[in-house]
Coordinates of C-alpha atoms in Angstrom, one line a residue:
X1 CA 89.2 -36.7 -5.3
X2 CA 91.2 -36.0 -2.0
X3 CA 91.8 -32.3 -1.2
X4 CA 95.5 -31.0 -1.3
X5 CA 97.2 -29.3 1.5
X6 CA 96.5 -25.6 1.7
X7 CA 98.2 -23.7 -1.0
X8 CA 98.4 -20.7 1.4
X9 CA 100.9 -22.3 3.8
X10 CA 104.0 -20.1 4.2
X11 CA 107.4 -21.6 3.8
X12 CA 109.4 -22.2 6.7
X13 CA 112.0 -19.4 7.5
X14 CA 115.1 -20.3 9.1
X15 CA 115.2 -18.8 12.8
X16 CA 117.1 -15.5 13.1
X17 CA 120.2 -15.9 15.2
X18 CA 120.3 -14.0 18.6
X19 CA 122.8 -11.3 18.4
X20 CA 126.4 -12.2 19.9
X21 CA 127.0 -10.9 23.1
X22 CA 130.0 -8.3 22.9
X23 CA 132.6 -8.5 25.7
X24 CA 132.3 -5.2 27.6
X25 CA 135.2 -2.6 26.7
X26 CA 135.7 -1.9 30.1
X27 CA 136.4 -5.5 30.9
X28 CA 139.1 -5.7 28.0
X29 CA 140.6 -2.6 29.4
X30 CA 140.8 -4.0 32.9
X31 CA 142.6 -7.2 31.6
X32 CA 145.0 -5.2 29.7
X33 CA 145.8 -2.8 32.5
X34 CA 146.3 -5.9 34.7
X35 CA 148.7 -7.5 32.3
X36 CA 150.5 -4.0 31.9
X37 CA 150.9 -3.9 35.5
X38 CA 152.3 -7.7 35.6
X39 CA 154.7 -6.6 32.8
X40 CA 156.4 -3.6 34.6
X41 CA 159.7 -4.6 35.7
X42 CA 159.6 -5.5 39.5
X43 CA 160.8 -2.9 42.0
X44 CA 163.5 -4.2 44.2
X45 CA 161.6 -3.5 47.4
X46 CA 158.3 -4.7 46.3
X47 CA 157.6 -8.7 46.6
X48 CA 156.1 -10.5 43.7
X49 CA 153.0 -11.1 45.7
X50 CA 152.6 -7.3 46.2
X51 CA 153.4 -6.6 42.7
X52 CA 150.4 -8.8 41.4
X53 CA 147.9 -7.5 44.0
X54 CA 148.7 -4.0 42.8
X55 CA 147.9 -5.4 39.4
X56 CA 144.6 -6.9 40.6
X57 CA 143.7 -3.5 42.3
X58 CA 144.4 -1.6 39.0
X59 CA 142.0 -4.3 37.2
X60 CA 139.4 -3.7 39.9
X61 CA 139.4 0.2 39.6
X62 CA 139.3 0.0 35.9
X63 CA 136.5 -2.3 36.1
X64 CA 134.3 -0.8 38.7
X65 CA 135.0 2.9 37.2
X66 CA 133.5 1.7 33.9
X67 CA 130.9 -0.6 35.2
X68 CA 131.8 -3.1 32.7
X69 CA 130.1 -5.9 34.7
X70 CA 128.0 -6.1 37.8
X71 CA 129.8 -5.4 41.0
X72 CA 128.7 -8.8 42.2
X73 CA 130.4 -10.4 39.2
X74 CA 133.6 -8.3 39.4
X75 CA 133.8 -9.3 43.0
X76 CA 133.9 -13.0 42.0
X77 CA 136.6 -12.2 39.2
X78 CA 138.7 -10.6 41.8
X79 CA 138.6 -13.5 44.2
X80 CA 139.6 -15.8 41.2
X81 CA 142.5 -13.4 40.3
X82 CA 143.7 -13.4 44.0
X83 CA 143.5 -17.2 44.3
X84 CA 145.5 -17.9 41.1
X85 CA 148.1 -14.9 40.9
X86 CA 148.9 -14.9 44.6
X87 CA 148.7 -18.4 45.0
X88 CA 151.3 -18.8 42.3
X89 CA 153.5 -16.3 44.0
X90 CA 156.5 -16.9 46.4
X91 CA 155.3 -16.8 49.9
X92 CA 157.0 -13.4 51.5
X93 CA 158.1 -15.3 54.8
X94 CA 159.6 -18.2 52.6
X95 CA 160.3 -17.3 49.1
X96 CA 161.2 -20.8 48.2
X97 CA 157.7 -21.9 48.2
X98 CA 154.6 -20.5 46.9
X99 CA 151.5 -19.4 48.8
X100 CA 149.3 -22.1 47.1
X101 CA 145.7 -21.5 45.8
X102 CA 144.3 -22.8 49.1
X103 CA 146.1 -20.1 51.0
X104 CA 145.5 -17.7 48.5
X105 CA 141.6 -18.3 48.5
X106 CA 141.7 -17.8 52.2
X107 CA 143.2 -14.4 51.7
X108 CA 140.5 -13.5 49.0
X109 CA 137.8 -14.6 51.6
X110 CA 139.2 -13.1 54.7
X111 CA 136.8 -10.3 54.5
X112 CA 133.8 -12.4 55.2
X113 CA 135.2 -12.9 58.6
X114 CA 135.4 -9.3 59.4
X115 CA 132.9 -7.9 62.2
X116 CA 132.1 -5.1 59.7
X117 CA 130.6 -7.3 57.2
X118 CA 128.3 -9.0 59.9
X119 CA 127.3 -5.5 60.7
X120 CA 126.3 -4.7 57.0
X121 CA 124.3 -7.8 56.9
X122 CA 122.3 -6.8 60.1
X123 CA 121.9 -3.2 58.8
X124 CA 120.5 -4.7 55.6
X125 CA 118.2 -6.9 57.5
X126 CA 116.8 -3.9 59.5
X127 CA 116.3 -1.9 56.3
X128 CA 114.3 -4.9 55.1
X129 CA 112.3 -4.9 58.2
X130 CA 111.4 -1.6 57.8
X131 CA 110.2 -1.9 54.3
X132 CA 108.3 -5.2 55.2
X133 CA 106.3 -3.4 58.1
X134 CA 105.9 -0.1 56.5
X135 CA 107.4 1.6 59.4
X136 CA 109.8 3.6 57.3
X137 CA 106.9 5.1 55.4
X138 CA 104.9 5.7 58.7
X139 CA 107.9 7.5 60.0
X140 CA 108.6 9.8 56.9
X141 CA 104.9 10.7 56.6
X142 CA 104.7 11.5 60.5
X143 CA 107.6 13.8 60.3
X144 CA 106.3 15.6 57.3
X145 CA 103.0 16.0 59.0
X146 CA 104.8 17.9 62.0
X147 CA 106.8 20.3 59.9
X148 CA 104.3 21.8 57.8
X149 CA 103.4 22.3 54.0
X150 CA 104.6 25.4 52.7
X151 CA 107.1 25.1 49.6
X152 CA 110.0 25.7 52.2
X153 CA 108.7 23.6 54.8
X154 CA 108.4 20.7 52.6
X155 CA 111.9 21.0 51.8
X156 CA 112.7 21.1 55.4
X157 CA 110.6 18.1 55.9
X158 CA 112.6 16.2 53.5
X159 CA 115.8 16.8 55.0
X160 CA 113.9 16.1 58.6
X161 CA 112.8 12.6 57.2
X162 CA 116.1 12.0 55.8
X163 CA 117.7 12.7 59.5
X164 CA 115.0 10.4 61.3
X165 CA 115.4 7.7 58.9
X166 CA 119.2 7.7 58.9
X167 CA 119.0 6.7 62.5
X168 CA 116.8 3.7 61.9
X169 CA 117.3 2.6 58.3
X170 CA 120.9 1.8 58.0
X171 CA 121.1 1.9 54.2
X172 CA 121.1 5.0 52.1
X173 CA 119.4 3.2 48.9
X174 CA 116.5 1.9 51.2
X175 CA 116.1 5.4 52.8
X176 CA 115.6 7.2 49.6
X177 CA 113.7 4.1 48.1
X178 CA 110.9 4.8 51.0
X179 CA 111.2 8.6 50.7
X180 CA 110.9 8.8 46.8
X181 CA 107.5 7.6 46.4
X182 CA 106.0 9.6 49.3
X183 CA 107.4 12.7 47.9
X184 CA 106.2 11.8 44.2
X185 CA 102.7 11.0 45.8
X186 CA 102.6 14.6 47.4
X187 CA 103.8 16.2 44.3
X188 CA 101.1 14.5 42.3
X189 CA 98.4 15.2 45.2
X190 CA 99.3 18.8 45.3
X191 CA 99.1 19.1 41.5
X192 CA 102.8 20.4 41.2
X193 CA 104.1 20.4 37.7
X194 CA 106.6 17.6 37.3
X195 CA 109.5 19.7 35.9
X196 CA 108.8 22.9 38.1
X197 CA 111.5 24.1 40.5
X198 CA 109.3 22.9 43.4
X199 CA 109.5 19.1 42.3
X200 CA 113.2 19.3 41.1
X201 CA 114.2 21.0 44.4
X202 CA 112.2 18.3 46.6
X203 CA 113.9 15.4 44.7
X204 CA 117.4 16.9 44.9
X205 CA 117.1 17.6 48.5
X206 CA 116.3 13.9 49.2
X207 CA 119.0 12.7 47.1
X208 CA 121.6 15.2 48.4
X209 CA 120.6 15.1 52.2
X210 CA 120.7 11.4 52.2
X211 CA 124.8 11.6 50.9
X212 CA 125.1 14.5 53.9
X213 CA 123.7 12.2 56.5
X214 CA 126.0 9.5 55.5
X215 CA 128.6 11.5 56.9
X216 CA 126.7 12.4 60.0
X217 CA 125.6 8.9 61.2
X218 CA 128.2 5.8 61.2
X219 CA 125.3 3.2 60.4
X220 CA 123.7 5.0 57.7
X221 CA 126.0 3.7 54.9
X222 CA 127.6 0.8 53.8
X223 CA 130.8 2.6 53.1
X224 CA 131.1 4.0 56.6
X225 CA 130.9 0.1 58.0
X226 CA 133.7 -0.8 55.4
X227 CA 135.9 2.2 56.7
X228 CA 135.5 0.6 60.3
X229 CA 136.5 -2.7 59.0
X230 CA 139.9 -1.3 57.3
X231 CA 140.5 0.6 60.6
X232 CA 140.0 -2.9 62.6
X233 CA 142.0 -4.8 60.1
X234 CA 144.9 -2.3 59.2
X235 CA 145.1 0.1 62.4
X236 CA 143.8 -2.3 65.2
X237 CA 141.4 0.4 66.4
X238 CA 137.6 1.5 65.5
X239 CA 135.6 4.4 66.3
X240 CA 132.2 4.0 68.3
X241 CA 128.7 5.1 67.1
X242 CA 128.8 7.8 69.3
X243 CA 132.4 9.1 68.5
X244 CA 131.5 9.2 65.0
X245 CA 128.1 11.1 65.5
X246 CA 129.8 13.7 67.7
X247 CA 132.4 14.1 64.8
X248 CA 130.2 14.0 61.8
X249 CA 126.8 15.2 62.8
X250 CA 127.9 19.0 63.5
X251 CA 129.0 19.1 59.9
X252 CA 125.9 17.3 58.5
X253 CA 123.8 20.0 60.3
X254 CA 125.5 22.9 58.8
X255 CA 125.5 21.3 55.5
X256 CA 121.7 20.7 55.6
X257 CA 121.1 24.3 56.1
X258 CA 123.4 25.0 53.0
X259 CA 121.6 22.4 50.9
X260 CA 118.5 24.0 51.7
X261 CA 119.6 27.7 51.1
X262 CA 121.3 26.6 47.7
X263 CA 118.2 24.9 46.5
X264 CA 116.0 27.9 47.4
X265 CA 118.2 30.3 45.8
X266 CA 119.4 28.5 42.7
X267 CA 116.1 26.9 41.9
X268 CA 113.6 29.1 43.6
X269 CA 110.0 27.8 44.1
X270 CA 107.4 29.0 41.7
X271 CA 105.0 29.2 44.8
X272 CA 105.4 30.0 48.5
X273 CA 102.6 27.6 49.4
X274 CA 101.3 24.3 48.2
X275 CA 97.3 23.9 48.3
X276 CA 95.8 20.8 50.0
X277 CA 99.4 19.9 51.4
X278 CA 98.3 19.1 55.0
X279 CA 94.9 17.3 53.9
X280 CA 97.1 15.2 51.2
X281 CA 99.5 14.2 54.2
X282 CA 96.6 13.6 56.4
X283 CA 95.1 11.4 54.1
X284 CA 98.1 9.4 53.2
X285 CA 98.4 8.8 57.1
X286 CA 94.8 7.8 57.4
X287 CA 95.4 5.2 54.5
X288 CA 97.9 3.6 56.7
X289 CA 95.5 3.1 59.3
X290 CA 96.4 2.6 63.1
X291 CA 100.1 1.5 63.9
X292 CA 100.1 -2.3 63.7
X293 CA 101.7 -4.6 66.3
X294 CA 105.1 -5.6 64.0
X295 CA 105.5 -1.9 63.6
X296 CA 105.4 -1.2 67.3
X297 CA 107.7 -4.0 67.9
X298 CA 110.1 -2.9 65.5
X299 CA 109.9 0.6 66.7
X300 CA 111.0 -0.5 70.4
X301 CA 113.9 -2.6 69.0
X302 CA 115.1 0.4 67.0
X303 CA 115.1 2.6 69.7
X304 CA 116.8 0.0 72.1
X305 CA 119.4 -0.4 69.1
X306 CA 119.9 3.4 69.2
X307 CA 120.3 3.6 72.7
X308 CA 123.0 0.7 72.7
X309 CA 124.9 2.1 69.7
X310 CA 125.1 5.7 71.4
X311 CA 126.3 4.3 74.8
X312 CA 128.8 1.9 73.5
X313 CA 131.9 2.4 75.7
X314 CA 130.5 4.5 78.2
X315 CA 127.3 2.4 79.7
X316 CA 128.4 -0.9 78.3
X317 CA 131.3 -2.5 76.5
X318 CA 129.5 -4.3 73.6
X319 CA 130.2 -3.2 70.3
X320 CA 128.1 -2.2 67.5
X321 CA 128.1 -5.5 65.8
X322 CA 127.2 -7.3 68.8
X323 CA 124.2 -5.4 70.0
X324 CA 122.7 -5.2 66.3
X325 CA 122.5 -8.9 66.2
X326 CA 120.9 -8.9 69.6
X327 CA 118.4 -6.8 67.9
X328 CA 118.0 -9.1 64.9
X329 CA 117.2 -12.0 67.3
X330 CA 114.4 -10.1 68.9
X331 CA 113.0 -9.5 65.3
X332 CA 113.2 -13.0 64.1
X333 CA 111.8 -14.6 67.4
X334 CA 108.3 -16.4 66.8
X335 CA 105.6 -14.2 68.2
X336 CA 107.9 -11.4 69.1
X337 CA 109.6 -10.8 65.9
X338 CA 108.1 -8.9 62.8
X339 CA 109.3 -11.2 60.0
X340 CA 110.5 -14.5 58.9
X341 CA 113.4 -15.7 57.1
X342 CA 111.5 -16.3 54.1
X343 CA 110.4 -12.5 54.3
X344 CA 114.0 -11.4 54.9
X345 CA 115.8 -13.3 52.1
X346 CA 113.9 -12.0 49.2
X347 CA 114.2 -8.1 50.2
X348 CA 118.0 -8.2 51.0
X349 CA 120.4 -7.5 48.4
X350 CA 123.0 -10.2 48.9
X351 CA 125.1 -9.2 46.3
X352 CA 126.1 -6.0 48.2
X353 CA 127.4 -8.4 51.0
X354 CA 129.4 -10.3 48.4
X355 CA 130.9 -7.0 47.1
X356 CA 131.6 -5.7 50.9
X357 CA 133.4 -9.0 51.7
X358 CA 135.6 -9.1 48.8
X359 CA 136.2 -5.2 49.3
X360 CA 137.7 -5.7 52.7
X361 CA 139.5 -9.0 51.4
X362 CA 141.0 -6.7 48.6
X363 CA 142.3 -4.2 51.2
X364 CA 143.6 -6.8 53.7
X365 CA 145.4 -8.7 51.0
X366 CA 147.2 -5.4 49.7
X367 CA 148.2 -5.2 53.5
X368 CA 149.5 -8.7 53.8
X369 CA 151.5 -8.6 50.5
X370 CA 153.2 -5.5 51.3
X371 CA 151.5 -3.8 48.3
X372 CA 149.8 -1.0 50.5
X373 CA 152.8 -0.2 52.4
X374 CA 155.2 0.2 49.2
X375 CA 152.2 2.1 47.2
X376 CA 152.1 4.4 50.5
X377 CA 155.8 4.9 50.7
X378 CA 155.7 5.9 46.9
X379 CA 153.0 8.4 47.5
X380 CA 154.7 10.1 50.4
X381 CA 158.2 9.9 48.6
X382 CA 156.7 11.8 45.6
X383 CA 154.1 14.0 46.8
X384 CA 155.9 15.7 49.7
X385 CA 152.8 14.8 52.1
X386 CA 155.3 14.4 54.9
X387 CA 156.0 18.3 55.1
X388 CA 152.4 19.9 55.0
X389 CA 151.2 19.0 58.3
X390 CA 148.2 17.1 59.5
X391 CA 145.6 19.4 58.1
X392 CA 147.6 19.7 54.9
X393 CA 147.7 15.8 54.8
X394 CA 144.0 15.9 55.1
X395 CA 143.4 18.7 52.8
X396 CA 145.2 16.9 49.9
X397 CA 143.8 13.3 50.4
X398 CA 140.1 14.5 50.8
X399 CA 140.3 16.6 47.7
X400 CA 141.9 13.5 46.1
X401 CA 139.0 11.1 47.1
X402 CA 136.4 13.9 46.1
X403 CA 137.7 14.0 42.5
X404 CA 138.4 10.3 42.1
X405 CA 134.7 9.8 43.2
X406 CA 133.6 11.5 40.0
X407 CA 134.8 8.1 38.3
X408 CA 132.9 5.8 40.8
X409 CA 129.1 4.9 40.7
X410 CA 129.6 3.2 44.2
X411 CA 131.1 4.7 47.5
X412 CA 131.6 1.0 48.5
X413 CA 133.8 0.4 45.5
X414 CA 135.6 3.6 46.0
X415 CA 136.2 2.9 49.7
X416 CA 137.3 -0.8 48.8
X417 CA 139.8 0.6 46.0
X418 CA 141.5 3.6 47.8
X419 CA 140.8 3.6 51.5
X420 CA 143.4 0.9 52.1
X421 CA 146.1 2.8 50.0
X422 CA 145.3 5.9 52.0
X423 CA 145.7 4.1 55.3
X424 CA 149.0 2.9 54.3
X425 CA 150.0 6.4 53.4
X426 CA 148.9 7.5 56.8
X427 CA 151.0 4.6 58.4
X428 CA 154.0 5.6 56.3
X429 CA 153.9 9.5 57.2
X430 CA 155.9 10.7 60.0
X431 CA 154.6 12.8 62.8
X432 CA 152.2 12.8 65.6
X433 CA 148.7 13.0 64.4
X434 CA 145.6 10.6 64.9
X435 CA 145.7 7.7 62.2
X436 CA 142.2 6.4 63.0
X437 CA 140.8 9.8 63.3
X438 CA 142.2 10.8 59.8
X439 CA 140.8 7.6 58.5
X440 CA 137.4 8.4 59.7
X441 CA 137.6 12.0 58.3
X442 CA 138.5 10.5 55.1
X443 CA 135.9 8.1 55.0
X444 CA 133.4 11.2 55.5
X445 CA 134.7 12.6 52.1
X446 CA 133.9 9.2 50.6
X447 CA 130.3 10.2 50.8
X448 CA 130.6 13.2 48.4
X449 CA 128.4 11.9 45.7
X450 CA 127.0 15.4 45.0
X451 CA 128.2 16.3 41.7
X452 CA 126.7 13.7 39.3
X453 CA 123.5 11.7 39.7
X454 CA 125.7 8.4 38.9
X455 CA 127.9 8.7 41.7
X456 CA 125.5 7.4 44.3
X457 CA 122.6 4.9 44.2
X458 CA 120.5 7.4 45.9
X459 CA 120.8 9.9 43.1
X460 CA 119.7 7.6 40.6
X461 CA 116.5 6.6 42.5
X462 CA 115.7 10.4 42.7
X463 CA 116.9 10.6 39.0
X464 CA 114.3 8.3 37.9
X465 CA 111.3 10.3 39.0
X466 CA 112.3 12.7 36.0
X467 CA 111.8 15.7 38.0
X468 CA 115.2 17.2 37.3
X469 CA 118.1 16.8 35.0
X470 CA 121.8 16.1 35.6
X471 CA 122.5 19.6 34.9
X472 CA 120.4 21.0 37.8
X473 CA 121.6 18.2 40.1
X474 CA 125.2 19.4 39.2
X475 CA 124.5 23.2 39.7
X476 CA 123.3 22.7 43.4
X477 CA 126.4 19.8 43.7
X478 CA 129.0 22.1 42.8
X479 CA 128.2 24.5 45.5
X480 CA 127.4 21.9 48.3
X481 CA 130.6 20.1 47.4
X482 CA 132.9 23.3 47.5
X483 CA 131.3 24.6 50.6
X484 CA 131.4 21.1 52.5
X485 CA 135.1 20.7 51.7
X486 CA 135.9 24.3 52.9
X487 CA 133.8 23.4 56.1
X488 CA 135.7 20.0 56.7
X489 CA 139.0 22.0 56.5
X490 CA 137.9 24.6 59.0
X491 CA 136.7 21.9 61.4
X492 CA 139.9 20.1 60.9
X493 CA 141.6 23.0 62.1
X494 CA 139.3 23.7 65.0
X495 CA 136.8 21.3 66.3
X496 CA 138.2 18.1 64.9
X497 CA 141.5 19.0 66.3
X498 CA 139.9 20.0 69.8
X499 CA 138.3 16.4 69.7
X500 CA 141.9 14.7 68.9
X501 CA 140.8 13.1 65.6
X502 CA 143.5 15.4 63.7

C-alpha cells in the first residue's frame, strides 16, 4: 500500500503584505505651502515667474527643515518644479511668450556651470585622497604626539588637529570622520570612562572646533564655497582664499580658546592626566609604519595647493578653482598620482555635488526672475534696516541666520535658501558699505552649528560615539554662540571695518 503524504505538513499561509510607505508629513506640508503661496494674489511689482520662484523657495525651506526627503531627492524635485512652474510662466522680457520648459530647465541647472561647484568637486576629491591614503590619520596622530597627553593638552590637541586638517582636508564631515575614530581609540586605550567629562569634552571640542574653523578657512566647508558662488553670480565679485583667512582666522583662533575654557569650566575633567597617553599615541603611530609613497606625494601636492591658494592675487593671477584642478591632475597622473578614478568614485558623496549645484541654481533663478530683488525690497521696507548703519545691518542679519540655523540640519541648505535673499537685501539697501564683505561675514555666521547636534553633520558624527548627550552639547554651545556673536560684532566695529569689509 503506497505511503501517504506526511500529515505534519503545515498548510500554506498567505504572505504578509509589506506595510505601505507613508508620505512624509514634511513633504505634504511643503506642497501645501507651495500651493498657498501660489494662491496669494500677485503683487503688482512682482513678475509671475518671481511669484512662482518664491513658492518654490518656500517649498524648499519646508522640505529642508523637516528633512521630509533626502537632500538629493529634494534637489531633483526643486529642479522639476523650476522646469514646469517657470517654464509655463510669462517671460519677464517679453510677457507675450512663456519661458518654455527648455529654457527653465537650463535655469534649474545653471548652478552646475558655476566655478564654485567645480571647487566643491575638487575639495571632495582631495578629502577622498586623504582618506584613501591614510594621510589624514597620520597628520592627526603626529599633531597629537607633539601636543602632549595631559587632559588639557589632549583637548588642545583636538583643536590643533582640526586646524591642521582644515588646511588640507576641505570637508567638515571628512575631518570629523578622520578625527573621531582616533580620539575614540585614545579614549578606549586610556581606559577613560565613555560617559566621563573627559570623553564628552574631547568629542564636543572636536565637533565645535570643526564648525569654528569652517569660519576661519575658505576651503574648509562647502557652505563657504557656495557663498563664493553666490557672490560671483549676484555681485560679480569674489574673495580670495588669503583675504578670507585674514578676516576669519583671528575670530576662529579666539573662539578656539573660548571653546577650550568653556569645556574645562562647564565639564571639568575628572583627572588632570591620562595614564599611558604618550605610549598609546606612539603605538598608534608605529602601527601606521613609515610614510608611504602616495602619502608623501599627496602631502607635497597639498602644500603646493596651500601656497597657491594663499598667494592668489599676490604672486599669481590663477583663482582657487584653477589651481585646485591642477593639483587634481597631479593626483590622478599614472605613477605620480595617489589614486585611480575607480578609487575616487566610491569615496565621493556625489549627492553633495547635486545639492550644491541645485542650491546655486535656486539662488540664481531667484535673481533672474526678480523674486530676490522684490523680497529684498520688502525686507528693507518693513524692517527699517536702511536706518541702522552697516554694523547694525550685520548684527540683525547675522542674528537672523543664527536663529534660523536651528531649523536646518545642513549649512549648505541654509546657505542655498537664505543667502540669495540676504544678498538681495544688501543690494537694495542705501549707503556706502562693502556688499561683498558683508556677504562674506554673513557667510561666517552660516557655520554657527553650535547649539544642537542636528545642526551640522560633524556634530552627528561625534554624537554617534555616545560620549555626550544633546543637553551637554547645548550647554557648551550656548556659551560659544553668544560669545562668538558678540565677538563678531566687536570685530565688525573694529578689525573688519579697518580691513574694509564693513
